[in-house]
PDB file of C-alpha atoms and ligand atoms in Angstrom:
ATOM      1  CA  MET A 112      71.640  71.531 142.821  1.00  0.00           C
ATOM      2  CA  LYS A 113      74.802  73.265 144.023  1.00  0.00           C
ATOM      3  CA  MET A 114      75.628  75.728 146.772  1.00  0.00           C
ATOM      4  CA  ILE A 115      78.157  78.312 145.648  1.00  0.00           C
ATOM      5  CA  LEU A 116      80.159  79.833 148.483  1.00  0.00           C
ATOM      6  CA  ALA A 117      82.063  82.895 147.313  1.00  0.00           C
ATOM      7  CA  ILE A 118      84.453  84.901 149.495  1.00  0.00           C
ATOM      8  CA  LEU A 119      85.128  88.379 148.144  1.00  0.00           C
ATOM      9  CA  GLN A 120      86.324  91.797 149.177  1.00  0.00           C
ATOM     10  CA  ASN A 121      83.835  94.069 150.929  1.00  0.00           C
ATOM     11  CA  ASP A 122      84.340  96.746 148.261  1.00  0.00           C
ATOM     12  CA  ASP A 123      82.961  94.399 145.597  1.00  0.00           C
ATOM     13  CA  GLU A 124      79.945  93.235 147.588  1.00  0.00           C
ATOM     14  CA  GLN A 125      77.327  95.713 146.374  1.00  0.00           C
ATOM     15  CA  ALA A 126      78.060  95.435 142.668  1.00  0.00           C
ATOM     16  CA  THR A 127      78.215  91.639 142.889  1.00  0.00           C
ATOM     17  CA  ILE A 128      74.914  91.238 144.734  1.00  0.00           C
ATOM     18  CA  ALA A 129      73.216  93.767 142.437  1.00  0.00           C
ATOM     19  CA  GLU A 130      74.383  91.866 139.344  1.00  0.00           C
ATOM     20  CA  LEU A 131      73.297  88.487 140.783  1.00  0.00           C
ATOM     21  CA  ASN A 132      69.875  89.860 141.785  1.00  0.00           C
ATOM     22  CA  LYS A 133      69.473  91.430 138.350  1.00  0.00           C
ATOM     23  CA  LYS A 134      69.831  87.933 136.877  1.00  0.00           C
ATOM     24  CA  HIS A 135      67.314  86.636 139.473  1.00  0.00           C
ATOM     25  CA  TYR A 136      69.764  84.685 141.628  1.00  0.00           C
ATOM     26  CA  LEU A 137      68.960  84.550 145.335  1.00  0.00           C
ATOM     27  CA  VAL A 138      71.861  85.489 147.593  1.00  0.00           C
ATOM     28  CA  THR A 139      72.596  85.262 151.309  1.00  0.00           C
ATOM     29  CA  LYS A 140      75.313  87.608 152.495  1.00  0.00           C
ATOM     30  CA  LEU A 141      77.479  86.804 155.502  1.00  0.00           C
ATOM     31  CA  SER A 142      79.929  89.235 157.032  1.00  0.00           C
ATOM     32  CA  SER A 143      83.145  87.265 157.469  1.00  0.00           C
ATOM     33  CA  THR A 144      86.764  87.711 158.458  1.00  0.00           C
ATOM     34  CA  GLY A 145      89.826  86.279 156.756  1.00  0.00           C
ATOM     35  CA  GLY A 146      91.759  83.996 159.081  1.00  0.00           C
ATOM     36  CA  PHE A 147      95.133  85.151 157.793  1.00  0.00           C
ATOM     37  CA  LEU A 148      94.859  88.932 157.381  1.00  0.00           C
ATOM     38  CA  LYS A 149      92.083  89.222 160.021  1.00  0.00           C
ATOM     39  CA  GLN A 150      90.333  91.732 157.768  1.00  0.00           C
ATOM     40  CA  GLY A 151      86.643  91.837 157.000  1.00  0.00           C
ATOM     41  CA  ASN A 152      85.463  90.189 153.817  1.00  0.00           C
ATOM     42  CA  THR A 153      82.098  89.090 152.443  1.00  0.00           C
ATOM     43  CA  SER A 154      80.881  85.538 151.988  1.00  0.00           C
ATOM     44  CA  LEU A 155      77.963  84.920 149.642  1.00  0.00           C
ATOM     45  CA  LEU A 156      75.807  81.786 149.608  1.00  0.00           C
ATOM     46  CA  ILE A 157      74.076  81.196 146.270  1.00  0.00           C
ATOM     47  CA  GLY A 158      71.959  78.086 145.747  1.00  0.00           C
ATOM     48  CA  VAL A 159      71.545  77.254 142.041  1.00  0.00           C
ATOM     49  CA  ASP A 160      70.640  74.497 139.612  1.00  0.00           C
ATOM     50  CA  ASP A 161      73.698  72.666 138.259  1.00  0.00           C
ATOM     51  CA  ASN A 162      73.395  74.275 134.823  1.00  0.00           C
ATOM     52  CA  LYS A 163      73.629  77.781 136.340  1.00  0.00           C
ATOM     53  CA  VAL A 164      76.991  77.325 138.092  1.00  0.00           C
ATOM     54  CA  ASP A 165      79.057  78.577 135.147  1.00  0.00           C
ATOM     55  CA  GLU A 166      76.970  81.715 134.711  1.00  0.00           C
ATOM     56  CA  VAL A 167      77.211  82.597 138.419  1.00  0.00           C
ATOM     57  CA  CYS A 168      80.986  82.023 138.426  1.00  0.00           C
ATOM     58  CA  GLU A 169      81.285  84.304 135.392  1.00  0.00           C
ATOM     59  CA  ILE A 170      79.342  87.048 137.187  1.00  0.00           C
ATOM     60  CA  LEU A 171      81.545  86.623 140.277  1.00  0.00           C
ATOM     61  CA  LYS A 172      84.674  86.822 138.152  1.00  0.00           C
ATOM     62  CA  ASN A 173      83.489  89.972 136.363  1.00  0.00           C
ATOM     63  CA  THR A 174      82.329  91.871 139.453  1.00  0.00           C
ATOM     64  CA  ALA A 175      84.759  90.640 142.118  1.00  0.00           C
ATOM     65  CA  GLY A 176      87.672  88.965 140.347  1.00  0.00           C
ATOM     66  CA  VAL A 177      91.276  90.155 140.376  1.00  0.00           C
ATOM     67  CA  ARG A 178      91.897  93.177 138.180  1.00  0.00           C
ATOM     68  CA  ASN A 179      94.484  95.896 137.746  1.00  0.00           C
ATOM     69  CA  GLY A 180      93.890  99.292 139.298  1.00  0.00           C
ATOM     70  CA  VAL A 181      95.729 102.473 140.177  1.00  0.00           C
ATOM     71  CA  GLN A 182      96.239 103.905 143.643  1.00  0.00           C
ATOM     72  CA  CYS A 183      97.665 107.331 144.464  1.00  0.00           C
ATOM     73  CA  ILE A 184     100.222 107.341 147.249  1.00  0.00           C
ATOM     74  CA  SER A 185     102.240 110.078 148.832  1.00  0.00           C
ATOM     75  CA  SER A 186     105.864 109.573 149.820  1.00  0.00           C
ATOM     76  CA  TYR A 187     105.713 112.068 152.672  1.00  0.00           C
ATOM     77  CA  THR A 188     102.844 112.069 155.171  1.00  0.00           C
ATOM     78  CA  GLY A 189     104.117 114.599 157.726  1.00  0.00           C
ATOM     79  CA  THR A 190     103.190 118.265 158.063  1.00  0.00           C
ATOM     80  CA  ASP A 191     106.637 119.884 157.982  1.00  0.00           C
ATOM     81  CA  SER A 192     106.336 122.710 155.434  1.00  0.00           C
ATOM     82  CA  MET A 193     109.967 122.220 154.402  1.00  0.00           C
ATOM     83  CA  TYR A 194     108.944 118.948 152.692  1.00  0.00           C
ATOM     84  CA  LEU A 195     105.602 120.038 151.225  1.00  0.00           C
ATOM     85  CA  GLY A 196     107.086 120.278 147.744  1.00  0.00           C
ATOM     86  CA  ILE A 197     107.792 116.553 147.663  1.00  0.00           C
ATOM     87  CA  ASN A 198     104.368 115.649 148.978  1.00  0.00           C
ATOM     88  CA  THR A 199     102.797 115.301 145.542  1.00  0.00           C
ATOM     89  CA  PRO A 200     100.818 112.040 145.310  1.00  0.00           C
ATOM     90  CA  TYR A 201     101.838 109.729 142.499  1.00  0.00           C
ATOM     91  CA  PRO A 202      99.993 106.766 140.977  1.00  0.00           C
ATOM     92  CA  ILE A 203     101.143 103.160 141.317  1.00  0.00           C
ATOM     93  CA  ASP A 204      99.700 100.009 139.734  1.00  0.00           C
ATOM     94  CA  VAL A 205      97.939  97.715 142.228  1.00  0.00           C
ATOM     95  CA  GLN A 206      95.929  94.510 142.077  1.00  0.00           C
ATOM     96  CA  GLU A 207      92.341  94.892 143.258  1.00  0.00           C
ATOM     97  CA  GLY A 208      89.543  92.465 144.052  1.00  0.00           C
ATOM     98  CA  GLY A 209      89.816  88.688 144.120  1.00  0.00           C
ATOM     99  CA  VAL A 210      87.200  86.041 144.786  1.00  0.00           C
ATOM    100  CA  THR A 211      87.527  82.491 146.163  1.00  0.00           C
ATOM    101  CA  ILE A 212      84.725  80.188 145.016  1.00  0.00           C
ATOM    102  CA  PHE A 213      83.680  76.812 146.437  1.00  0.00           C
ATOM    103  CA  VAL A 214      81.006  74.797 144.609  1.00  0.00           C
ATOM    104  CA  LEU A 215      79.334  72.336 146.982  1.00  0.00           C
ATOM    105  CA  PRO A 216      76.844  69.566 146.184  1.00  0.00           C
ATOM    106  CA  VAL A 217      73.396  70.013 147.753  1.00  0.00           C
ATOM    107  CA  GLU A 218      71.468  66.880 148.784  1.00  0.00           C
ATOM    108  CA  GLN A 219      68.132  68.572 149.226  1.00  0.00           C
ATOM    109  CA  CYS A 220      66.628  72.041 149.604  1.00  0.00           C
ATOM    110  CA  PHE A 221      63.355  72.713 151.406  1.00  0.00           C
ATOM    111  CA  LYS A 222      61.393  75.894 151.846  1.00  0.00           C
ATOM    112  CA  MET A 223      58.433  75.373 154.157  1.00  0.00           C
TER     113      MET A 223
HETATM  114  P1  2BA B 119      93.064  84.701 149.033  1.00  0.00           P
HETATM  115  O1  2BA B 119      93.652  83.325 148.828  1.00  0.00           O
HETATM  116  O2  2BA B 119      92.492  85.388 147.838  1.00  0.00           O
HETATM  117  O3  2BA B 119      91.923  84.539 150.125  1.00  0.00           O
HETATM  118  C1  2BA B 119      91.059  85.604 150.469  1.00  0.00           C
HETATM  119  C2  2BA B 119      90.163  85.184 151.612  1.00  0.00           C
HETATM  120  O4  2BA B 119      89.331  84.096 151.161  1.00  0.00           O
HETATM  121  C3  2BA B 119      90.906  84.629 152.827  1.00  0.00           C
HETATM  122  O5  2BA B 119      91.265  85.687 153.682  1.00  0.00           O
HETATM  123  C4  2BA B 119      89.851  83.697 153.452  1.00  0.00           C
HETATM  124  O6  2BA B 119      88.897  84.458 154.191  1.00  0.00           O
HETATM  125  C5  2BA B 119      89.154  83.134 152.214  1.00  0.00           C
HETATM  126  N1  2BA B 119      89.730  81.866 151.761  1.00  0.00           N
HETATM  127  C6  2BA B 119      90.625  81.686 150.774  1.00  0.00           C
HETATM  128  N2  2BA B 119      90.926  80.399 150.619  1.00  0.00           N
HETATM  129  C7  2BA B 119      90.203  79.724 151.532  1.00  0.00           C
HETATM  130  C8  2BA B 119      90.079  78.351 151.887  1.00  0.00           C
HETATM  131  N3  2BA B 119      90.776  77.358 151.243  1.00  0.00           N
HETATM  132  N4  2BA B 119      89.234  78.015 152.879  1.00  0.00           N
HETATM  133  C9  2BA B 119      88.530  78.960 153.525  1.00  0.00           C
HETATM  134  N5  2BA B 119      88.601  80.279 153.258  1.00  0.00           N
HETATM  135  C10 2BA B 119      89.424  80.657 152.270  1.00  0.00           C
HETATM  136  P2  2BA B 119      92.628  85.576 154.513  1.00  0.00           P
HETATM  137  O7  2BA B 119      92.686  84.276 155.213  1.00  0.00           O
HETATM  138  O8  2BA B 119      92.718  86.795 155.360  1.00  0.00           O
HETATM  139  O9  2BA B 119      93.783  85.585 153.420  1.00  0.00           O
HETATM  140  C11 2BA B 119      94.064  86.752 152.673  1.00  0.00           C
HETATM  141  C12 2BA B 119      95.158  86.479 151.666  1.00  0.00           C
HETATM  142  O10 2BA B 119      96.374  86.209 152.352  1.00  0.00           O
HETATM  143  C13 2BA B 119      94.891  85.266 150.780  1.00  0.00           C
HETATM  144  O11 2BA B 119      94.131  85.686 149.661  1.00  0.00           O
HETATM  145  C14 2BA B 119      96.286  84.812 150.439  1.00  0.00           C
HETATM  146  O12 2BA B 119      96.802  85.579 149.356  1.00  0.00           O
HETATM  147  C15 2BA B 119      97.091  85.179 151.676  1.00  0.00           C
HETATM  148  N6  2BA B 119      97.234  84.042 152.586  1.00  0.00           N
HETATM  149  C16 2BA B 119      96.252  83.418 153.276  1.00  0.00           C
HETATM  150  N7  2BA B 119      96.742  82.443 154.059  1.00  0.00           N
HETATM  151  C17 2BA B 119      98.061  82.443 153.862  1.00  0.00           C
HETATM  152  C18 2BA B 119      99.156  81.687 154.391  1.00  0.00           C
HETATM  153  N8  2BA B 119      98.953  80.707 155.289  1.00  0.00           N
HETATM  154  N9  2BA B 119     100.411  81.968 153.944  1.00  0.00           N
HETATM  155  C19 2BA B 119     100.624  82.946 153.048  1.00  0.00           C
HETATM  156  N10 2BA B 119      99.642  83.718 152.521  1.00  0.00           N
HETATM  157  C20 2BA B 119      98.392  83.480 152.926  1.00  0.00           C
END
């Protein structure tokens, strides 16, 4: 048996848990904070048989992995009407998501 510890962005939490539950994987969600950026993230604990590790990692990659996205930003954020004409938001390419996965050996698991 293995314990999969996955650290992902909060935005990807719901879709990831829903997909894991749909495939009948049990998940424990922990609210966590990154030590470097000090921003909230989500840690998931998923206990699985050894032969299920690849499938879970694939789900994590698909629902929470790094992907390309588009964000609209505005160059001017003030309220001065003189500059309103240049306040049109424009799209930029950004990287979204990202998941860090640890696969840990489990000695024993009891439910009593
Ligand atoms: P990632 O490497 O994708 O890590 C995202 C979050 O996953 C981390 O949040 C941390 O909560 C967890 N994590 C990643 N690797 C881990 C590990 N080996 N052990 C335990 N937890 C781990 P943050 O610590 O806030 O880091 C956010 C992002 O900042 C990292 O993204 C990385 O791109 C960058 N980063 C982290 N530490 C750095 C450092 N010392 N120097 C430069 N960049 C750093």
